[in-house]
């Protein structure tokens, strides 16, 4: 079976990130290319952070999702250049992050607003957080802590 | 020395630096002074181990003897490691760990910046990936060194002691040998004198702001990156890091 590429992209957009399940691997910008090589589907995936343990889970999830759609021959190709950047996050992904309580990346180097109350008086608690892609911040308006998706 | 041998040696240096420092930093997991620092250290270690997989993976490919990144990390003994002496030094207190990190990060950022222009595309790609992470490491380690150096009498005293202890290990980073020369001739490695000048500019600014005095002695320990003589600490570290593979060679799960 050789499904057309736009259908395959829509299937991949249903594969959730294992750590932040509200966004898909396509929203995250880590699926770089999808192409048929004969009867094998080659999916180029780029890691977010080089040591991120979710990377191998993501590759497995993509393979499983495509197998479930009837594609038997899938090859996951790791592509590290150009390096992943948070500029590749989709607008849909950014909106979903905010809704989930994670402030999306901002080139200013810190969050624009608290994802809970929208407050703009913010303090950085730690440059790192619960996963390699996040930092820990606090809103001084509602006093709630929140995750910030680091901008790289 | 053939170019392939020099390239293999050079990649081991890059990968062993990140492996040994990554393991050292991970020793803090569950022990750091506050939770946020614990998480920061564990994340830094994770980045470094991820970079190790890329460097040692490429080293194995270049060697072409069937050794994977895991084989190189877990099945070599101390005399085959090619990391700088600086990164194998014990953690000491939190300040000493962050001083070691800052000295290495300042070197690492400049080195990776140059390697993004390497004539070998595989090296340039890994360097570009790692540089993003390492830039973030330097932000944090330099801020912490400044905060603790220009902090209380106690924190200042400890940071100065850490700097005095670690400074003799700085010179090795910038002392070229036959491997560095061969890699420079191949358009891969940078000029280490030029790198030193940029390192000094960065470190001088950090130390000034941290109110710390740079040691005057230029004496440099050596023997890590050539593998001629590591300090006693690396062997002890490997007995921990490689314990499982030594007891059960080839074990997987």
Short mmCIF file of C-alpha atoms in Angstrom, two decimals:
data_model
loop_
_atom_site.label_atom_id
_atom_site.label_comp_id
_atom_site.label_asym_id
_atom_site.label_seq_id
_atom_site.Cartn_x
_atom_site.Cartn_y
_atom_site.Cartn_z
CA UNK A 1 0.00 0.00 0.00
CA UNK A 2 1.38 3.41 -0.92
CA UNK A 3 -0.78 6.07 0.72
CA UNK A 4 -0.32 9.62 -0.51
CA UNK A 5 1.98 11.83 1.51
CA UNK A 6 -0.58 14.36 2.72
CA UNK A 7 -2.63 11.52 4.24
CA UNK A 8 0.51 10.20 5.93
CA UNK A 9 1.29 13.65 7.36
CA UNK A 10 -2.24 13.78 8.79
CA UNK A 11 -1.72 10.37 10.42
CA UNK A 12 1.57 11.56 11.90
CA UNK A 13 -0.22 14.63 13.24
CA UNK A 14 -2.21 12.19 15.42
CA UNK A 15 0.93 10.79 17.09
CA UNK A 16 1.29 12.53 20.45
CA UNK A 17 4.57 13.62 21.98
CA UNK A 18 5.11 11.09 24.80
CA UNK A 19 6.03 13.77 27.37
CA UNK A 20 3.57 16.49 26.32
CA UNK A 21 0.68 14.48 24.87
CA UNK A 22 -1.43 17.52 23.88
CA UNK A 23 0.87 18.26 20.96
CA UNK A 24 1.74 15.93 18.09
CA UNK A 25 5.17 15.05 16.78
CA UNK A 26 4.30 17.17 13.72
CA UNK A 27 3.38 20.16 15.93
CA UNK A 28 6.75 19.75 17.64
CA UNK A 29 8.49 20.11 14.27
CA UNK A 30 10.59 16.99 14.62
CA UNK A 31 9.23 15.15 11.56
CA UNK A 32 11.43 16.66 8.85
CA UNK A 33 10.50 14.62 5.81
CA UNK A 34 8.31 11.77 4.65
CA UNK A 35 9.07 10.02 1.36
CA UNK A 36 8.48 6.72 -0.38
CA UNK A 37 11.62 4.80 -1.35
CA UNK A 38 10.13 2.00 -3.41
CA UNK A 39 7.72 0.20 -1.08
CA UNK A 40 9.41 1.55 2.04
CA UNK A 41 8.25 4.73 3.73
CA UNK A 42 11.18 6.76 4.99
CA UNK A 43 10.46 9.19 7.82
CA UNK A 44 13.20 11.66 8.77
CA UNK A 45 13.03 12.58 12.45
CA UNK A 46 15.24 15.09 14.24
CA UNK A 47 15.87 14.92 18.00
CA UNK A 48 14.87 17.90 20.14
CA UNK A 49 17.72 17.66 22.66
CA UNK A 50 20.52 15.22 21.91
CA UNK A 51 20.00 13.31 25.17
CA UNK A 52 16.20 13.44 25.25
CA UNK A 53 15.03 9.96 26.27
CA UNK A 54 11.70 10.54 24.49
CA UNK A 55 13.44 10.35 21.10
CA UNK A 56 13.50 6.54 20.90
CA UNK A 57 9.91 6.33 22.18
CA UNK A 58 8.84 8.80 19.48
CA UNK A 59 10.48 6.70 16.75
CA UNK A 60 8.67 3.61 18.06
CA UNK A 61 5.33 5.46 18.28
CA UNK A 62 5.65 6.69 14.69
CA UNK A 63 6.40 3.18 13.44
CA UNK A 64 3.47 1.72 15.37
CA UNK A 65 1.06 4.39 14.11
CA UNK A 66 2.07 3.78 10.49
CA UNK A 67 1.89 0.00 10.89
CA UNK A 68 -1.63 0.45 12.29
CA UNK A 69 -2.54 2.29 9.06
CA UNK A 70 -1.34 -0.67 7.03
CA UNK A 71 2.13 0.54 6.06
CA UNK A 72 4.40 -2.43 6.65
CA UNK A 73 7.81 -1.13 5.61
CA UNK A 74 8.80 1.93 7.62
CA UNK A 75 12.30 3.24 8.02
CA UNK A 76 13.00 5.97 10.60
CA UNK A 77 15.99 8.07 9.65
CA UNK A 78 17.61 10.28 12.29
CA UNK A 79 18.55 13.62 10.81
CA UNK A 80 20.48 16.05 13.02
CA UNK A 81 21.20 18.85 10.52
CA UNK A 82 19.91 21.48 10.53
CA UNK A 83 19.50 21.25 14.32
CA UNK A 84 15.99 21.38 15.73
CA UNK A 85 14.74 24.81 16.73
CA UNK A 86 11.62 25.82 18.62
CA UNK A 87 10.83 28.04 15.58
CA UNK A 88 9.51 24.81 14.04
CA UNK A 89 6.72 24.49 16.61
CA UNK A 90 3.40 24.91 14.78
CA UNK A 91 0.95 27.68 15.73
CA UNK A 92 -1.53 24.96 16.64
CA UNK A 93 1.13 23.40 18.88
CA UNK A 94 1.88 26.74 20.58
CA UNK A 95 -1.80 27.31 21.31
CA UNK A 96 -2.19 23.80 22.70
CA UNK A 97 0.85 24.22 24.94
CA UNK A 98 -0.63 27.37 26.47
CA UNK A 99 -3.97 25.67 26.98
CA UNK A 100 -2.15 22.78 28.70
CA UNK A 101 -0.38 25.20 31.08
CA UNK A 102 3.03 25.39 29.40
CA UNK A 103 4.15 28.83 28.19
CA UNK A 104 5.35 28.56 24.57
CA UNK A 105 8.89 29.63 23.61
CA UNK A 106 9.58 33.30 23.04
CA UNK A 107 12.71 34.79 21.42
CA UNK A 108 12.90 37.23 24.36
CA UNK A 109 14.32 34.32 26.36
CA UNK A 110 11.41 34.02 28.76
CA UNK A 111 7.66 33.52 28.67
CA UNK A 112 5.40 36.37 27.48
CA UNK A 113 2.63 35.66 29.97
CA UNK A 114 1.47 33.21 32.62
CA UNK A 115 -0.36 30.37 30.81
CA UNK A 116 -2.93 30.21 33.65
CA UNK A 117 -3.95 33.81 34.38
CA UNK A 118 -2.22 35.76 31.60
CA UNK A 119 -0.24 37.77 34.18
CA UNK A 120 2.99 39.35 33.03
CA UNK A 121 4.87 39.65 36.34
CA UNK A 122 7.01 36.54 36.06
CA UNK A 123 10.05 35.15 37.90
CA UNK A 124 12.40 32.45 36.70
CA UNK A 125 12.75 29.67 39.28
CA UNK A 126 15.15 27.46 37.36
CA UNK A 127 16.71 27.42 33.89
CA UNK A 128 15.80 23.74 33.69
CA UNK A 129 12.62 21.78 34.33
CA UNK A 130 11.04 18.35 34.33
CA UNK A 131 12.17 17.58 30.75
CA UNK A 132 15.17 18.88 28.78
CA UNK A 133 12.94 21.20 26.72
CA UNK A 134 11.46 23.12 29.66
CA UNK A 135 12.40 25.65 32.33
CA UNK A 136 10.58 26.45 35.55
CA UNK A 137 8.90 29.82 36.14
CA UNK A 138 6.45 31.40 38.59
CA UNK A 139 3.70 33.93 38.02
CA UNK A 140 3.86 36.73 40.61
CA UNK A 141 0.25 37.72 39.82
CA UNK A 142 -1.52 34.42 40.54
CA UNK A 143 1.49 32.94 42.41
CA UNK A 144 1.27 29.64 40.51
CA UNK A 145 4.39 27.91 39.19
CA UNK A 146 4.41 26.91 35.53
CA UNK A 147 6.59 25.30 32.87
CA UNK A 148 8.13 27.35 30.09
CA UNK A 149 9.11 25.71 26.80
CA UNK A 150 12.72 26.87 26.33
CA UNK A 151 13.52 28.79 23.16
CA UNK A 152 16.40 27.25 21.23
CA UNK B 1 49.63 8.60 11.99
CA UNK B 2 47.09 8.31 9.17
CA UNK B 3 44.28 10.83 8.85
CA UNK B 4 41.74 8.18 9.81
CA UNK B 5 43.66 7.34 13.00
CA UNK B 6 43.93 11.03 13.90
CA UNK B 7 40.21 11.52 13.21
CA UNK B 8 39.31 8.55 15.40
CA UNK B 9 41.51 9.86 18.22
CA UNK B 10 40.02 13.35 17.86
CA UNK B 11 36.46 12.03 18.01
CA UNK B 12 37.34 10.00 21.11
CA UNK B 13 38.54 13.22 22.74
CA UNK B 14 35.29 14.99 21.96
CA UNK B 15 33.14 12.05 23.07
CA UNK B 16 35.18 11.17 26.15
CA UNK B 17 35.04 14.76 27.39
CA UNK B 18 31.25 14.76 27.26
CA UNK B 19 30.97 11.20 28.59
CA UNK B 20 33.22 11.68 31.60
CA UNK B 21 31.84 15.11 32.49
CA UNK B 22 28.29 13.87 31.90
CA UNK B 23 28.86 10.99 34.30
CA UNK B 24 30.52 13.24 36.90
CA UNK B 25 27.64 15.71 36.79
CA UNK B 26 25.09 12.89 37.02
CA UNK B 27 26.70 11.84 40.33
CA UNK B 28 24.83 14.83 41.82
CA UNK B 29 21.44 13.38 40.96
CA UNK B 30 19.47 13.28 44.21
CA UNK B 31 22.23 15.09 46.17
CA UNK B 32 22.21 18.71 44.99
CA UNK B 33 21.68 21.51 47.53
CA UNK B 34 18.19 22.38 46.26
CA UNK B 35 15.72 20.63 43.95
CA UNK B 36 16.07 23.15 41.12
CA UNK B 37 19.83 22.68 41.03
CA UNK B 38 19.41 18.92 41.15
CA UNK B 39 17.19 19.08 38.06
CA UNK B 40 19.55 21.49 36.31
CA UNK B 41 22.55 19.24 36.91
CA UNK B 42 20.68 16.13 35.76
CA UNK B 43 19.55 17.93 32.58
CA UNK B 44 23.09 19.12 31.87
CA UNK B 45 24.35 15.56 32.32
CA UNK B 46 21.66 14.29 29.97
CA UNK B 47 22.67 16.74 27.22
CA UNK B 48 26.31 15.70 27.59
CA UNK B 49 25.51 11.98 27.43
CA UNK B 50 23.36 12.63 24.34
CA UNK B 51 26.28 14.41 22.69
CA UNK B 52 28.50 11.47 23.65
CA UNK B 53 26.27 9.09 21.70
CA UNK B 54 26.79 11.20 18.59
CA UNK B 55 30.56 11.67 18.98
CA UNK B 56 31.37 8.10 19.98
CA UNK B 57 28.88 6.78 17.42
CA UNK B 58 30.81 8.62 14.72
CA UNK B 59 34.13 7.47 16.23
CA UNK B 60 32.97 3.85 15.92
CA UNK B 61 31.93 4.48 12.32
CA UNK B 62 35.31 6.02 11.47
CA UNK B 63 37.21 3.21 13.21
CA UNK B 64 35.18 0.70 11.18
CA UNK B 65 35.92 -2.16 13.58
CA UNK B 66 32.32 -2.85 14.57
CA UNK B 67 32.41 -0.95 17.86
CA UNK B 68 29.30 1.01 18.81
CA UNK B 69 29.13 4.13 21.01
CA UNK B 70 28.14 1.86 23.92
CA UNK B 71 31.10 -0.46 23.27
CA UNK B 72 33.49 2.47 23.30
CA UNK B 73 31.97 3.94 26.46
CA UNK B 74 31.68 0.74 28.45
CA UNK B 75 34.38 -1.65 27.18
CA UNK B 76 37.50 0.49 27.28
CA UNK B 77 39.76 0.76 30.29
CA UNK B 78 41.24 3.93 31.71
CA UNK B 79 44.36 4.10 29.49
CA UNK B 80 42.18 4.16 26.36
CA UNK B 81 40.22 7.24 27.45
CA UNK B 82 41.11 10.52 25.75
CA UNK B 83 39.26 13.09 27.88
CA UNK B 84 40.82 16.20 29.40
CA UNK B 85 42.07 15.88 32.97
CA UNK B 86 39.73 18.73 33.98
CA UNK B 87 36.53 16.78 33.39
CA UNK B 88 37.57 13.72 35.39
CA UNK B 89 38.31 15.73 38.54
CA UNK B 90 35.97 14.84 41.41
CA UNK B 91 32.89 16.95 42.05
CA UNK B 92 34.05 18.34 45.41
CA UNK B 93 31.44 20.72 46.77
CA UNK B 94 28.70 22.30 44.65
CA UNK B 95 30.87 25.36 43.96
CA UNK B 96 33.76 23.23 42.73
CA UNK B 97 31.42 21.33 40.39
CA UNK B 98 30.09 24.58 38.92
CA UNK B 99 33.58 26.07 38.59
CA UNK B 100 34.71 22.97 36.66
CA UNK B 101 31.56 23.26 34.53
CA UNK B 102 32.13 26.94 33.79
CA UNK B 103 35.77 26.44 32.77
CA UNK B 104 34.80 23.56 30.50
CA UNK B 105 31.69 25.28 29.09
CA UNK B 106 33.68 28.39 28.13
CA UNK B 107 36.13 26.17 26.22
CA UNK B 108 33.36 23.95 24.83
CA UNK B 109 31.29 26.83 23.40
CA UNK B 110 34.28 28.24 21.53
CA UNK B 111 35.41 24.81 20.30
CA UNK B 112 31.95 23.83 19.03
CA UNK B 113 31.52 27.22 17.36
CA UNK B 114 34.64 26.51 15.32
CA UNK B 115 33.67 22.90 14.65
CA UNK B 116 30.40 24.00 13.01
CA UNK B 117 32.68 25.06 10.11
CA UNK B 118 34.58 21.76 10.01
CA UNK B 119 35.38 20.37 6.57
CA UNK B 120 33.70 17.10 7.65
CA UNK B 121 29.90 17.57 7.44
CA UNK B 122 29.21 14.92 10.08
CA UNK B 123 31.31 16.79 12.63
CA UNK B 124 29.82 20.17 11.69
CA UNK B 125 26.29 18.76 12.16
CA UNK B 126 26.98 17.31 15.63
CA UNK B 127 28.73 20.54 16.67
CA UNK B 128 25.77 22.69 15.56
CA UNK B 129 23.38 20.46 17.52
CA UNK B 130 25.54 20.42 20.66
CA UNK B 131 26.34 24.14 20.54
CA UNK B 132 22.72 25.08 21.28
CA UNK B 133 22.73 22.99 24.43
CA UNK B 134 26.19 24.02 25.54
CA UNK B 135 25.43 27.74 25.13
CA UNK B 136 22.65 27.19 27.65
CA UNK B 137 25.05 25.33 29.98
CA UNK B 138 27.49 28.24 29.92
CA UNK B 139 24.71 30.74 30.70
CA UNK B 140 23.87 28.83 33.82
CA UNK B 141 27.38 27.89 34.99
CA UNK B 142 28.71 31.42 34.51
CA UNK B 143 25.73 32.96 36.33
CA UNK B 144 26.23 30.56 39.22
CA UNK B 145 29.98 31.18 39.42
CA UNK B 146 29.27 34.94 39.49
CA UNK B 147 26.52 34.55 42.10
CA UNK B 148 28.63 32.41 44.40
CA UNK B 149 31.92 34.26 43.81
CA UNK B 150 30.30 37.61 44.53
CA UNK B 151 28.18 36.12 47.30
CA UNK B 152 28.91 35.60 50.98
CA UNK B 153 32.40 35.38 52.51
CA UNK B 154 31.97 31.62 52.71
CA UNK B 155 30.82 31.14 49.10
CA UNK B 156 33.55 33.50 47.84
CA UNK B 157 36.22 31.58 49.74
CA UNK B 158 35.01 28.26 48.34
CA UNK B 159 34.85 29.52 44.75
CA UNK B 160 38.35 30.97 44.94
CA UNK B 161 39.60 27.64 46.36
CA UNK B 162 37.86 25.78 43.51
CA UNK B 163 39.43 28.07 40.91
CA UNK B 164 42.90 27.66 42.46
CA UNK B 165 42.47 23.89 42.52
CA UNK B 166 41.22 23.55 38.93
CA UNK B 167 43.27 26.20 37.13
CA UNK B 168 46.28 23.87 36.47
CA UNK B 169 43.93 21.75 34.32
CA UNK B 170 42.99 24.62 32.00
CA UNK B 171 46.22 24.65 29.98
CA UNK B 172 45.75 21.13 28.61
CA UNK B 173 42.70 22.25 26.63
CA UNK B 174 44.88 24.61 24.56
CA UNK B 175 48.11 22.62 24.21
CA UNK B 176 48.20 21.16 20.69
CA UNK B 177 49.75 17.81 19.86
CA UNK B 178 50.10 15.68 16.70
CA UNK B 179 46.37 14.80 16.65
CA UNK B 180 45.31 18.45 16.95
CA UNK B 181 47.81 19.45 14.24
CA UNK B 182 46.62 16.73 11.85
CA UNK B 183 42.98 17.71 12.40
CA UNK B 184 43.77 21.36 11.91
CA UNK B 185 45.56 20.56 8.65
CA UNK B 186 42.46 18.61 7.57
CA UNK B 187 40.28 21.69 8.09
CA UNK B 188 38.50 20.22 11.11
CA UNK B 189 40.09 21.40 14.36
CA UNK B 190 40.60 25.09 15.17
CA UNK B 191 43.79 26.97 16.01
CA UNK B 192 44.12 26.46 19.76
CA UNK B 193 45.95 29.75 20.29
CA UNK B 194 43.03 31.62 18.82
CA UNK B 195 40.63 29.52 20.91
CA UNK B 196 42.63 30.35 24.05
CA UNK B 197 42.35 34.08 23.37
CA UNK B 198 38.55 33.85 23.09
CA UNK B 199 38.37 31.61 26.18
CA UNK B 200 40.43 34.12 28.16
CA UNK B 201 38.16 36.99 27.15
CA UNK B 202 35.11 35.09 28.36
CA UNK B 203 36.66 33.76 31.56
CA UNK B 204 38.29 37.09 32.50
CA UNK B 205 34.92 38.84 32.27
CA UNK B 206 33.20 36.14 34.36
CA UNK B 207 35.92 36.08 37.04
CA UNK B 208 36.00 39.86 37.30
CA UNK B 209 32.26 39.97 37.84
CA UNK B 210 32.57 37.09 40.30
CA UNK B 211 35.28 39.06 42.22
CA UNK B 212 37.61 36.08 41.86
CA UNK B 213 41.35 36.31 41.20
CA UNK B 214 42.72 34.33 38.28
CA UNK B 215 45.77 32.32 39.44
CA UNK B 216 49.05 33.70 38.09
CA UNK B 217 50.81 30.40 37.48
CA UNK B 218 50.58 29.14 33.90
CA UNK B 219 51.64 25.64 34.95
CA UNK B 220 49.53 23.08 33.10
CA UNK B 221 48.96 19.43 33.95
CA UNK B 222 48.85 17.18 30.92
CA UNK B 223 48.28 13.58 29.89
CA UNK B 224 44.50 13.30 29.66
CA UNK B 225 43.69 13.88 26.00
CA UNK B 226 46.77 11.94 24.85
CA UNK B 227 45.96 9.14 27.29
CA UNK B 228 49.57 9.23 28.51
CA UNK B 229 48.64 9.64 32.17
CA UNK B 230 45.19 10.24 33.63
CA UNK B 231 44.76 11.33 37.22
CA UNK B 232 43.90 8.58 39.71
CA UNK B 233 40.26 9.71 39.75
CA UNK B 234 39.24 8.44 36.31
CA UNK B 235 39.87 4.77 37.11
CA UNK B 236 37.72 5.01 40.23
CA UNK B 237 34.95 6.67 38.25
CA UNK B 238 35.02 3.96 35.59
CA UNK B 239 34.62 1.21 38.18
CA UNK B 240 31.25 2.80 38.97
CA UNK B 241 30.23 3.75 35.44
CA UNK B 242 31.25 0.45 33.84
CA UNK B 243 30.40 -1.85 36.73
CA UNK B 244 27.53 -3.65 35.04
CA UNK B 245 29.33 -4.24 31.74
CA UNK B 246 32.44 -5.44 33.57
CA UNK B 247 30.46 -7.90 35.68
CA UNK B 248 28.15 -9.01 32.85
CA UNK B 249 29.89 -8.23 29.54
CA UNK B 250 27.43 -7.59 26.72
CA UNK B 251 24.38 -7.54 29.01
CA UNK B 252 21.36 -5.79 27.47
CA UNK B 253 17.75 -5.23 28.44
#
